[in-house]
Coordinates of C-alpha atoms and ligand atoms in Angstrom, one line a residue:
X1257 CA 16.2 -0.9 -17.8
X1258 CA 16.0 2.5 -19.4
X1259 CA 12.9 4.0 -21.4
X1260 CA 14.7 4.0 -24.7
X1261 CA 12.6 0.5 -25.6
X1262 CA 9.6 2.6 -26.4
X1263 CA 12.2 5.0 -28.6
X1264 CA 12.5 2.0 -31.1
X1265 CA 8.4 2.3 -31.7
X1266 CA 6.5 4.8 -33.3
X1267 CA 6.5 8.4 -32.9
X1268 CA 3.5 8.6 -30.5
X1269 CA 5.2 5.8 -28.1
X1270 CA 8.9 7.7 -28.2
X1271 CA 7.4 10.7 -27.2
X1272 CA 5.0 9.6 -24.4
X1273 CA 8.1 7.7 -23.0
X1274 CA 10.3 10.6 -22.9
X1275 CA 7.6 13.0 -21.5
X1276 CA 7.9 15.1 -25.0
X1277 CA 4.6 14.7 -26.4
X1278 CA 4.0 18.3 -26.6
X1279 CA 7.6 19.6 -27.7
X1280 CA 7.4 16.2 -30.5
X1281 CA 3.8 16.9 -31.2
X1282 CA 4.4 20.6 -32.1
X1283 CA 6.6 19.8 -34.9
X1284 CA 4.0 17.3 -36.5
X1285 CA 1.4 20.6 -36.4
X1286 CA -1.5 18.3 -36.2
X1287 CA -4.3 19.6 -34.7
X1288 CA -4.9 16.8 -32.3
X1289 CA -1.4 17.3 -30.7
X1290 CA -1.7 20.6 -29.7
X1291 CA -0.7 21.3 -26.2
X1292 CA -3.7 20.7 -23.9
X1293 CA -5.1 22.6 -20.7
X1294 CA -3.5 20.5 -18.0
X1295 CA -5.2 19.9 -14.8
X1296 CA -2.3 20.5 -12.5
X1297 CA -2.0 18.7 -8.8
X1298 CA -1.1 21.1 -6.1
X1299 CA 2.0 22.6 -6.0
X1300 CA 5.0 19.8 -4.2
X1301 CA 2.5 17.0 -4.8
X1302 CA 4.8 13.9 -3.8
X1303 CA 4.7 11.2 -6.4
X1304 CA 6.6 7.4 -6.0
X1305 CA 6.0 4.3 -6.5
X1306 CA 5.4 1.8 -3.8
X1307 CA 6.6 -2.0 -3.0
X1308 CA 7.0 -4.7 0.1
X1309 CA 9.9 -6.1 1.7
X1310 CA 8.6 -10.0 1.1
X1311 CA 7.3 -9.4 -2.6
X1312 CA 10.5 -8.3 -4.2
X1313 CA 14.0 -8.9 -1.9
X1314 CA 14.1 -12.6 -2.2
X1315 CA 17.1 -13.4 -0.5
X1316 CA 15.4 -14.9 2.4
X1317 CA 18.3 -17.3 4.0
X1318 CA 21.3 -14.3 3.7
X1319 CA 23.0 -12.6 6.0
X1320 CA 20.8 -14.0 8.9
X1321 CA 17.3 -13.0 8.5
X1322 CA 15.3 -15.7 10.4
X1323 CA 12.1 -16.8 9.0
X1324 CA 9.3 -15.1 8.5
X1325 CA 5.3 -16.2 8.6
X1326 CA 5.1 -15.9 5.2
X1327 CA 8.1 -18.6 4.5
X1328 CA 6.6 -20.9 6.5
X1329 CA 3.0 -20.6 4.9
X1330 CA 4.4 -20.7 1.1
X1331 CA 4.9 -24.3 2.2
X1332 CA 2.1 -25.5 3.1
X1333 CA 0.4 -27.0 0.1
X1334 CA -2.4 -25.1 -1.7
X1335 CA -2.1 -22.2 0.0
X1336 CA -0.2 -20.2 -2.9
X1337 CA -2.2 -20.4 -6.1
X1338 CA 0.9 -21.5 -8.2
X1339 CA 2.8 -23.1 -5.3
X1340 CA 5.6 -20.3 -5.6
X1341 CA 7.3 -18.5 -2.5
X1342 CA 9.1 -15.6 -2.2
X1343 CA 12.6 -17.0 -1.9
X1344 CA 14.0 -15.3 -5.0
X1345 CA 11.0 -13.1 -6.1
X1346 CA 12.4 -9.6 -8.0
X1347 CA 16.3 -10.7 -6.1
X1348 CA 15.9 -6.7 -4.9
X1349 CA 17.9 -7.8 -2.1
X1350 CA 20.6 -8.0 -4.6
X1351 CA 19.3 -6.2 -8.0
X1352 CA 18.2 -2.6 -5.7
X1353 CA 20.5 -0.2 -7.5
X1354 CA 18.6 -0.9 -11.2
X1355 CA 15.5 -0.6 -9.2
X1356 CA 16.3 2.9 -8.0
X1357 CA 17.6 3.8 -11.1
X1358 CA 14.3 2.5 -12.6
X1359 CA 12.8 5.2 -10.5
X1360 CA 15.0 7.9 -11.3
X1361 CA 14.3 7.6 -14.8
X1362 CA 10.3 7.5 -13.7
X1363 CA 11.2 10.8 -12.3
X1364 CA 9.4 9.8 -9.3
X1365 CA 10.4 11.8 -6.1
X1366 CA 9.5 9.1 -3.7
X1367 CA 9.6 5.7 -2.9
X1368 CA 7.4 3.6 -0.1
X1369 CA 9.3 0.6 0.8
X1370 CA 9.2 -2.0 3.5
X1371 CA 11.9 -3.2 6.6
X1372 CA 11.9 -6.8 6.7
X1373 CA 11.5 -7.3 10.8
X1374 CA 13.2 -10.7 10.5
X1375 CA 15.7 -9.4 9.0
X1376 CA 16.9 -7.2 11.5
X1377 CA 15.8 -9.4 14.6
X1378 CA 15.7 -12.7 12.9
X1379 CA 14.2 -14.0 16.6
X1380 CA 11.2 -10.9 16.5
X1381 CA 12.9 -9.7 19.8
X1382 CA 16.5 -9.5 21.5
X1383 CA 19.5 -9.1 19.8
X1384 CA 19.7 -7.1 16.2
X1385 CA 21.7 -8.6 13.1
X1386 CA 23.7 -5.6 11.7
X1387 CA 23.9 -7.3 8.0
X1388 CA 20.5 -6.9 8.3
X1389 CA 20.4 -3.5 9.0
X1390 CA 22.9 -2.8 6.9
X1391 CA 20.7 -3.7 3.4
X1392 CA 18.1 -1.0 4.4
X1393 CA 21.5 1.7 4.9
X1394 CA 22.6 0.9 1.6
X1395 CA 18.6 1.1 0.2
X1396 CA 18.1 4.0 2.0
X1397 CA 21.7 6.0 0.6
X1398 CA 21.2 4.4 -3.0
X1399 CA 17.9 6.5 -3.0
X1400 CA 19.1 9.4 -1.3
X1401 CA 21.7 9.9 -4.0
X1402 CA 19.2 9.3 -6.7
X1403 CA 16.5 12.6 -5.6
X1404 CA 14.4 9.7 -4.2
X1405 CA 13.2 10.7 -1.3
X1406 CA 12.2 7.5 1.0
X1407 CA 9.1 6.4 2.6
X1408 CA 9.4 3.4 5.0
X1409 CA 6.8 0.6 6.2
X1410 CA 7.9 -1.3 9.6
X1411 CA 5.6 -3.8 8.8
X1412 CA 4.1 -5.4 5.7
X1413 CA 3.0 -8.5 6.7
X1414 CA 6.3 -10.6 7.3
X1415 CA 5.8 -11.3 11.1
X1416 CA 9.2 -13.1 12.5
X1417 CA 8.1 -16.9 12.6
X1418 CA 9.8 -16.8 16.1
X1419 CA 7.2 -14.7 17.6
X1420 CA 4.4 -16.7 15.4
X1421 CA 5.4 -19.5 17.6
X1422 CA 4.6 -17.7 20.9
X1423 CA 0.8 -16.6 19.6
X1424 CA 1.9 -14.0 17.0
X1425 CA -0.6 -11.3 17.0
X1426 CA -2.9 -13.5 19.5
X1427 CA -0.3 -12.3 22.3
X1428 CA -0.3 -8.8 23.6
X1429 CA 3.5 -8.8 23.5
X1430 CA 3.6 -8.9 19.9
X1431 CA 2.5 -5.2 20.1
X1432 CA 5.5 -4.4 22.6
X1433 CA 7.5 -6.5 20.0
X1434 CA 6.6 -4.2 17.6
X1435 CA 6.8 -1.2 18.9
X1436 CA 10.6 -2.3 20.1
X1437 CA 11.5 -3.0 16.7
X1438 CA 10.5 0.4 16.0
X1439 CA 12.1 2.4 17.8
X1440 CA 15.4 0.7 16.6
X1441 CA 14.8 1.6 13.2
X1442 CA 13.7 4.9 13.9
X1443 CA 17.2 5.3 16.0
X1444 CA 19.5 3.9 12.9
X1445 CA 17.5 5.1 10.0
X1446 CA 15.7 8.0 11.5
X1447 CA 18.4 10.2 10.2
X1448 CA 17.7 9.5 6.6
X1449 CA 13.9 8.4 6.7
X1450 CA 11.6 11.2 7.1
X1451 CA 8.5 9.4 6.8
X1452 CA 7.2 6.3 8.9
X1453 CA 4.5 3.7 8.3
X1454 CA 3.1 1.6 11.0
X1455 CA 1.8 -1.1 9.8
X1456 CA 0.7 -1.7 6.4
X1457 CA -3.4 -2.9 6.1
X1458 CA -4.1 -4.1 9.6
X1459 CA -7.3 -5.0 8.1
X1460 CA -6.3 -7.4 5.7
X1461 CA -3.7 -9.5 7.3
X1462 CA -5.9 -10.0 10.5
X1463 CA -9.1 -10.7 8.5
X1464 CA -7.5 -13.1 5.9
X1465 CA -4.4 -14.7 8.1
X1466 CA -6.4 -14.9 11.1
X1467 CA -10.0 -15.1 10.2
X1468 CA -10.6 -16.8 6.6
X1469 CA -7.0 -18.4 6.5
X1470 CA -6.0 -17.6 3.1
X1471 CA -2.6 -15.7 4.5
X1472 CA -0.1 -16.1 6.6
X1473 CA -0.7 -17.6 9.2
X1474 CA -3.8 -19.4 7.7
X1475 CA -5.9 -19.6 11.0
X1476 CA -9.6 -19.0 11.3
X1477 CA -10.0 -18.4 14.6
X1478 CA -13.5 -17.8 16.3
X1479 CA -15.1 -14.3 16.7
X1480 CA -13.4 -13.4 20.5
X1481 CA -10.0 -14.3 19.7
X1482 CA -10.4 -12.6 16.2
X1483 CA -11.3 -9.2 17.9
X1484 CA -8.7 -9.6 20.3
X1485 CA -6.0 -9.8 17.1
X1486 CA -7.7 -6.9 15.8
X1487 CA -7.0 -4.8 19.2
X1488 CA -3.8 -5.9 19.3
X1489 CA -2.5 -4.6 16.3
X1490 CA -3.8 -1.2 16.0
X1491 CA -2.3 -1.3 19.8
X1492 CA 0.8 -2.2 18.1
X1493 CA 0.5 0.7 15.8
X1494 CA -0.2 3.5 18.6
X1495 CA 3.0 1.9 20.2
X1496 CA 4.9 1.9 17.4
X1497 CA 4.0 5.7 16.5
X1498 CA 5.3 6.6 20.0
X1499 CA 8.1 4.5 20.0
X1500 CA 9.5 6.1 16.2
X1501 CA 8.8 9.4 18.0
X1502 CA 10.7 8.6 21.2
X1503 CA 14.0 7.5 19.2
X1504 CA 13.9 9.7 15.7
X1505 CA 14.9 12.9 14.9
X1506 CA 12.5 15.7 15.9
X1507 CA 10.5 16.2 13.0
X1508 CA 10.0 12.8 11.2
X1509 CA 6.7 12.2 10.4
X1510 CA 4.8 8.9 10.9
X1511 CA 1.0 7.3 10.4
X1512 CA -0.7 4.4 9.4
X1513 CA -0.9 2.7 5.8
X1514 CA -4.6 1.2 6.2
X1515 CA -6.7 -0.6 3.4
X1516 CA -9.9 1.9 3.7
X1517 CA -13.0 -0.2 3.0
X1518 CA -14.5 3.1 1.6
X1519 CA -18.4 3.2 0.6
X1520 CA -19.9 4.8 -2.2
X1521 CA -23.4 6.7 -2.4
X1522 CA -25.4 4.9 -5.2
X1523 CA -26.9 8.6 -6.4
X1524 CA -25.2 11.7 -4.4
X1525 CA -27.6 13.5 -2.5
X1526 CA -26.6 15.4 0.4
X1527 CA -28.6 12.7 2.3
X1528 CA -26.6 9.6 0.7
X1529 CA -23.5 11.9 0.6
X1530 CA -23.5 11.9 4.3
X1531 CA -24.7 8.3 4.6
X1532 CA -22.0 6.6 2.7
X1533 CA -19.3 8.9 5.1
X1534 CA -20.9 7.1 8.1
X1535 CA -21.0 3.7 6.5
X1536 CA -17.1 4.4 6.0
X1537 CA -16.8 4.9 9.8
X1538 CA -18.7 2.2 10.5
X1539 CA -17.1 -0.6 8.3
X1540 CA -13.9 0.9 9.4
X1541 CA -14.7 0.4 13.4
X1542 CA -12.0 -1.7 14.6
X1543 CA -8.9 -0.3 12.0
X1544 CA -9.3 3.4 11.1
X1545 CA -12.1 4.9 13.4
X1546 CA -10.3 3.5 16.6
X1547 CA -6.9 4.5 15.4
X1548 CA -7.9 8.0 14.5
X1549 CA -10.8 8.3 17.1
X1550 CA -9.9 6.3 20.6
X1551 CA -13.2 4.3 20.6
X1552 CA -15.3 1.3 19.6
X1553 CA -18.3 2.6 17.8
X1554 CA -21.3 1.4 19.5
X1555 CA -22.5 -0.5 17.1
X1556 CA -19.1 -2.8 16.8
X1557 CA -19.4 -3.6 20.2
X1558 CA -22.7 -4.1 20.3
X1559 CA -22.7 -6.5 17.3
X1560 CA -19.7 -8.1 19.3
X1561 CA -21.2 -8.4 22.5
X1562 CA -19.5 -11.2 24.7
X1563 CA -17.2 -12.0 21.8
X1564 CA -15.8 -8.0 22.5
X1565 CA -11.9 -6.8 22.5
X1566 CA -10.8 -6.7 25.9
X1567 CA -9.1 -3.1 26.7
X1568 CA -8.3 -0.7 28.8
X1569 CA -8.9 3.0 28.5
X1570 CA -5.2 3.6 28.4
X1571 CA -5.4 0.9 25.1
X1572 CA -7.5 3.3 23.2
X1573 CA -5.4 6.5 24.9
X1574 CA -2.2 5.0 22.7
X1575 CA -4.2 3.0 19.8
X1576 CA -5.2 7.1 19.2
X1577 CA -2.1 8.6 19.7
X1578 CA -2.1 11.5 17.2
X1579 CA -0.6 10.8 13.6
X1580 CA 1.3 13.4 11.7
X1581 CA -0.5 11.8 8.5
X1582 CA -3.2 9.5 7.5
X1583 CA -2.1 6.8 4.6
X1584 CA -4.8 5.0 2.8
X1585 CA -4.6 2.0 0.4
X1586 CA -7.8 2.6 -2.3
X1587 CA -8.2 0.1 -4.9
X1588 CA -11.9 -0.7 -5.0
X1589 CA -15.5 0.8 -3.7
X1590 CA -15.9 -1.3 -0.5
X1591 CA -19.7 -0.9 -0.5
X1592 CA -22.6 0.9 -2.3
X1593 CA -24.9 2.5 0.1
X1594 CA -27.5 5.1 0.6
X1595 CA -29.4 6.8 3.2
X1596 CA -32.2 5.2 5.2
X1597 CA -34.0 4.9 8.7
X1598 CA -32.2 1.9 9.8
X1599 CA -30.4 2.9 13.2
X1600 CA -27.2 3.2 11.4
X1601 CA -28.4 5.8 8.7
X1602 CA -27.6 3.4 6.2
X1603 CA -28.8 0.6 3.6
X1604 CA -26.2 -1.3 1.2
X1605 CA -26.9 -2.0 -2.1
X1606 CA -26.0 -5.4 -3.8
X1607 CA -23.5 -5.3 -7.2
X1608 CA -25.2 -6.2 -10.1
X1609 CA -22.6 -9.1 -11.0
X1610 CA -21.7 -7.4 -14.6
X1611 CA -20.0 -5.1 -12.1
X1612 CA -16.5 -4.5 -14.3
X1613 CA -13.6 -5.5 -12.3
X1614 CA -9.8 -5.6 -13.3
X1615 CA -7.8 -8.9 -13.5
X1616 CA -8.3 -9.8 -9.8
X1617 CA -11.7 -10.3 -9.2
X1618 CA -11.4 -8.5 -5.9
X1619 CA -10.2 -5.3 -7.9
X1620 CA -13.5 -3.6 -8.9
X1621 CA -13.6 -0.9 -11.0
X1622 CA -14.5 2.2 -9.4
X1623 CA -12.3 5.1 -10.1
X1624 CA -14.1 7.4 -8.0
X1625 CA -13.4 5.8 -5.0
X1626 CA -10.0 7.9 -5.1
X1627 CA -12.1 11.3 -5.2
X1628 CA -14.6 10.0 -2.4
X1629 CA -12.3 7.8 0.1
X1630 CA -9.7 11.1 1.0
X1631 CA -12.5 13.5 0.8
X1632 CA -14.6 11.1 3.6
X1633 CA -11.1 10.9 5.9
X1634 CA -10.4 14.5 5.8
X1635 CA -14.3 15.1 6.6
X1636 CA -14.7 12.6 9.4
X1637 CA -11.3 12.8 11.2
X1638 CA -9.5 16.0 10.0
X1639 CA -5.8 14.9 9.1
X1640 CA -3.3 17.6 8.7
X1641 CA -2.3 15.4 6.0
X1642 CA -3.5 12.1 3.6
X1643 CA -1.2 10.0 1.4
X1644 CA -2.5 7.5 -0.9
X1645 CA -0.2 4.8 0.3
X1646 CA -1.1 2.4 -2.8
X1647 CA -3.8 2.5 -5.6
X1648 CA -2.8 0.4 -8.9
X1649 CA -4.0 -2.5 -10.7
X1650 CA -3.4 -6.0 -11.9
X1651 CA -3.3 -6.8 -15.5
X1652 CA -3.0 -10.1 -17.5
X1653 CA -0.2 -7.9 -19.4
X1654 CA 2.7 -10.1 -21.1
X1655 CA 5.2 -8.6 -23.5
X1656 CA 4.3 -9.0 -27.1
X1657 CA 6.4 -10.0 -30.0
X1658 CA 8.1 -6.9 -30.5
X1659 CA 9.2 -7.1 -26.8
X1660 CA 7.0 -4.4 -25.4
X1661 CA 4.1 -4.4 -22.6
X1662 CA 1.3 -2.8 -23.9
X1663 CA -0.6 -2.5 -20.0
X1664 CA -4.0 -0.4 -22.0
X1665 CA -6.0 -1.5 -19.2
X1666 CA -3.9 -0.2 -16.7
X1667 CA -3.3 2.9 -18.1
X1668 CA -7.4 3.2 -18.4
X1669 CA -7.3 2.5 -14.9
X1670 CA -4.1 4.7 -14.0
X1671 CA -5.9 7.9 -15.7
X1672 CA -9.4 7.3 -14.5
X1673 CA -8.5 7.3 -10.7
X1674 CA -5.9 10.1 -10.9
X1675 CA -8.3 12.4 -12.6
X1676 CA -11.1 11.5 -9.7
X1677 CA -7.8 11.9 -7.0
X1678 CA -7.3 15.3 -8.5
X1679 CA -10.8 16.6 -8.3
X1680 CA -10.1 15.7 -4.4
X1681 CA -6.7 17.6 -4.2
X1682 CA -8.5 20.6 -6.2
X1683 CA -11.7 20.8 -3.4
X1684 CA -8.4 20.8 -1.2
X1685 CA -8.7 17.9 0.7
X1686 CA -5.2 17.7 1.8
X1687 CA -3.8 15.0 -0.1
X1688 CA 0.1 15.4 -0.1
X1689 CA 1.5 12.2 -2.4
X1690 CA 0.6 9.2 -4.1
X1691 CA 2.5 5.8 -4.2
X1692 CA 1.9 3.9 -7.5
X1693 CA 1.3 -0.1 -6.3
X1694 CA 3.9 -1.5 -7.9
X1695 CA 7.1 -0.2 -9.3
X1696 CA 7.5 -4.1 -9.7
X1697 CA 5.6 -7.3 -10.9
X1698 CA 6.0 -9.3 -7.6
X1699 CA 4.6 -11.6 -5.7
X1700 CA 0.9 -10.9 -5.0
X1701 CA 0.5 -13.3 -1.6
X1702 CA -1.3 -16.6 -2.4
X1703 CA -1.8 -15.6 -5.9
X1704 CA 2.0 -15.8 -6.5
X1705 CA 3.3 -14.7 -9.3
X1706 CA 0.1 -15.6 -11.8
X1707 CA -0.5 -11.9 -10.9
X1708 CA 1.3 -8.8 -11.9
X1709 CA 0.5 -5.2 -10.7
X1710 CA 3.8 -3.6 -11.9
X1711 CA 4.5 -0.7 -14.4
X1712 CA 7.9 -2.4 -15.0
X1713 CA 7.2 -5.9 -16.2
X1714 CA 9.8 -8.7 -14.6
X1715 CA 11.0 -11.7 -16.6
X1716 CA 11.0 -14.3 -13.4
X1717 CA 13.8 -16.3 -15.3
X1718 CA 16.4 -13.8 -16.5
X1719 CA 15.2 -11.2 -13.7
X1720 CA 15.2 -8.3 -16.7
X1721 CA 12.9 -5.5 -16.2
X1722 CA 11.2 -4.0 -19.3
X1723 CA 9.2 -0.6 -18.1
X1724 CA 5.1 -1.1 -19.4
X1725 CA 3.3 1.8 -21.4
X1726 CA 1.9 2.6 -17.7
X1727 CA 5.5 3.4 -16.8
X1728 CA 6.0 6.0 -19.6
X1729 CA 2.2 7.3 -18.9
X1730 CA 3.2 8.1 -14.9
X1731 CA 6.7 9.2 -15.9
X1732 CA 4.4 11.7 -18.5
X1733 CA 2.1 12.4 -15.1
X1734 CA 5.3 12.7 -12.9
X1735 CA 6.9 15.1 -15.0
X1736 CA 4.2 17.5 -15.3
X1737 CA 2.4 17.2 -12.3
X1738 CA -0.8 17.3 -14.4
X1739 CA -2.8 14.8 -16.1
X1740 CA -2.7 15.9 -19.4
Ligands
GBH2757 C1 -2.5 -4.5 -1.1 O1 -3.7 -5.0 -0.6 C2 -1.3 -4.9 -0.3 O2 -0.9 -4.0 0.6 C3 -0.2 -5.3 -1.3 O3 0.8 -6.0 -0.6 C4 -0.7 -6.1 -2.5 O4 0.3 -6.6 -3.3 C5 -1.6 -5.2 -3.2 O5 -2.6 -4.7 -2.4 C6 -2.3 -5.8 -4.4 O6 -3.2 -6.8 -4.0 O7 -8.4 -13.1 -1.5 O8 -10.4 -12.6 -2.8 O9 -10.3 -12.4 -0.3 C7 -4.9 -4.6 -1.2 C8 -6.2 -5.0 -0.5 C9 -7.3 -6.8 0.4 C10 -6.6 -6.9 -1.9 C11 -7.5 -8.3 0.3 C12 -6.8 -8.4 -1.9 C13 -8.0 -10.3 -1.0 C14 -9.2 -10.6 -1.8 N1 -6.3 -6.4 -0.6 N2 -7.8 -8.8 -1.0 S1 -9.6 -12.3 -1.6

């Protein structure tokens, strides 16, 4: 619960965990542990850490939340690798005080969380359950009181099962559903929350729950229906930014939190430079480049044809309603690319398949993706502002004899994309924060628990946390805005 497990270890260990390594180094006069130039972040930089609503409350049958998609597709059998659920998962819903504390003592100065719809309309629509409501007043105080300032998601996946049974995001009214929700929250919590997030990766629960099936709610529908899914949730994002606007506070901010598929130049000339930026808005057509531009490129409706969205022009009018911020989710390149005389101005380039990846196979290793991905949003759409909404790793980490995680790999990974993020911030693309995926080990979706992308490990049985070495290496990062 506290750092002081790394104060029983050696030297080196204590003095990472208490961000002293230079005050504890000086005293042992070695050359090595002199203080080293630092390559500061700008000046404010907000640092937290980030979690969802379905991977850590558990708690899923009190104080009336209904059911959500996600309940309902833990049960069917093999759809979650190690046939869990998230019934209990981290017991936030009750355990949320240590977890604040666990990021006071990160020194973090943020937090990204997310609102369980079915929680506060455990039907998706009509009357609100106050005990619901009331979990996210006491989140939202507990962090106040703490110097955590809070960041919240309306939507991380956990689609009431209610509105599921009337077509879910197949019906248009799921965006109105959305957007109603919204506006509630914005009305009680608006006061407290400064920051909003739409939905969280648009991309990834309509391409996996409604196209290949491996999520909630496990359909694979055909190409026309698919596209209309996608419309209808960045529509339910443009409604939902109006609607948080229409009932907060003047002031509050609010934008997407979208899983950039971000493409990489294989050498960087200017000419592949510029080539991987339009591969980015290309492979981002139907999330990003319509949220933050108002159109179908060409070529996505052209590849579409009769299988197109249907829309109106007023559609794309809200889908693009400004954003006071753009939030991206990097984790991996999503292509390699370079320049050519195709129509598109781009080639892709195959991985060689000794690519490295992390623990998920999914999670190549490509640290500059967080110099290239916020450097290719600020150039193509021009956001006042970017947050890196997640960026972290998965690790087979498990504690060792003497108790303690020893996460190497993703600290590796931890230092090598905040050194590329920093290059970014120093060029002045405007990146303003960074949210740490996860302050937890939770449950990953249909991997279940089998994997763990936490800085603070989580015994499942006695629900202890035990803070990794990557907790006391962003506590170290955290506390002097630098890597060192
Ligand atoms: C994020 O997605 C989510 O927002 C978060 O909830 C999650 O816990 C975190 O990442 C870690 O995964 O099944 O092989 O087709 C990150 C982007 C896109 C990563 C879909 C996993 C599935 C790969 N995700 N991808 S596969």
């Amino acid at each position: 619960m506290t750092f002081s497990l790394y104060t029983r270890r050696g030297l080196t260990v204590a003095a990472l965990a208490l961000g002293g390594l230079t005050l504890a180094a000086s005293k042992q006069g070695g050359e090595m542990d002199q203080p080293r130039a630092k390559s500061d972040f700008p000046k404010g930089f907000r640092w937290g850490t980030a979690t969802s609503a379905y991977q850590i409350e558990g708690a899923v049958q009190e104080d009336g939340r209904g059911p959500s998609i996600w309940d309902t597709f833990c049960r069917l059998p093999g759809k979650i690798r190690d046939g869990s659920n998230g019934d209990v998962a981290d017991d936030h819903y009750h355990l949320y005080k240590e977890d604040v504390a666990l990021m006071k003592a990160l020194g973090a100065s943020t937090y990204r969380f997310s609102i369980a719809w079915p929680r506060l309309f455990p039907e998706g629509r009509g009357m609100p359950n106050p005990k619901g409501l009331a979990f996210y007043d006491r989140l939202v105080d507990e962090l106040l009181q703490a110097g955590v300032e809070p960041f919240a998601t309306l939507y991380h996946w956990d689609l009431p099962q209610a509105l599921q049974d009337r077509g879910g995001w197949e019906s248009r009214d799921t965006a109105q559903a959305l957007a109603d929700y919204a506006g509630y929250v914005a009305a009680k919590l608006g006061d407290r929350v400064g920051h909003f997030f739409t939905l969280n990766e648009i991309k990834t629960f309509v391409e996996l729950g409604y196209g290949a099936g491996v999520f909630a709610p496990g359909l694979t529908l055909p190409k026309g229906r698919l596209n209309q899914v996608r419309h209808h949730a960045v529509l339910a994002h443009g409604l939902a930014v109006q609607a948080v606007r229409a009932h907060g506070r003047p002031g509050l901010k609010v934008g997407m939190a979208e899983d950039i598929t971000a493409a990489l130049s294989d050498l960087d000339t200017l000419k592949n430079i510029r080539a991987a930026e339009l591969a980015t808005r290309e492979l981002n057509a139907p999330y990003l480049t319509v949220m933050l531009e108002g159109r179908y490129t060409d070529a996505y409706l052209a590849a579409a044809g009769a299988d197109a969205p249907r829309f109106t022009a007023n559609d794309l009018k809200v889908i693009s309603t400004p954003v006071d911020f753009v939030g991206i989710n990097v984790y991996a390149p999503g292509a390699y690319v370079r320049a050519s005389d195709a129509p598109s101005g781009f080639t892709t380039i195959p991985l060689p398949v000794s690519y490295p990846h992390m623990q998920s196979s999914w999670l190549k290793f490509g640290p500059s993706t967080l110099y290239w991905a916020p450097r290719q949003v600020a150039n193509l759409w021009k956001p006042k502002e970017i947050y890196i909404t997640e960026n972290g790793t998965s690790s087979a980490d498990r504690p060792g004899p003497d108790g303690a995680v020893y996460d190497l790999d993703r600290v590796m990974f931890l230092r090598e994309y905040l050194g590329n993020l920093r290059r970014a911030t120093s060029e002045g693309v405007p990146v303003r924060g960074y949210f740490l995926w996860s302050l937890l080990d939770n449950f990953e979706w249909n991997e279940g628990y089998s994997s763990r992308f936490g800085i603070v490990n989580v015994d499942y049985k006695t629900q202890k946390r035990t803070p990794k070495l990557s907790a006391a290496f962003y506590r170290k990062v955290v506390a002097d805005n630098a890597l060192a």
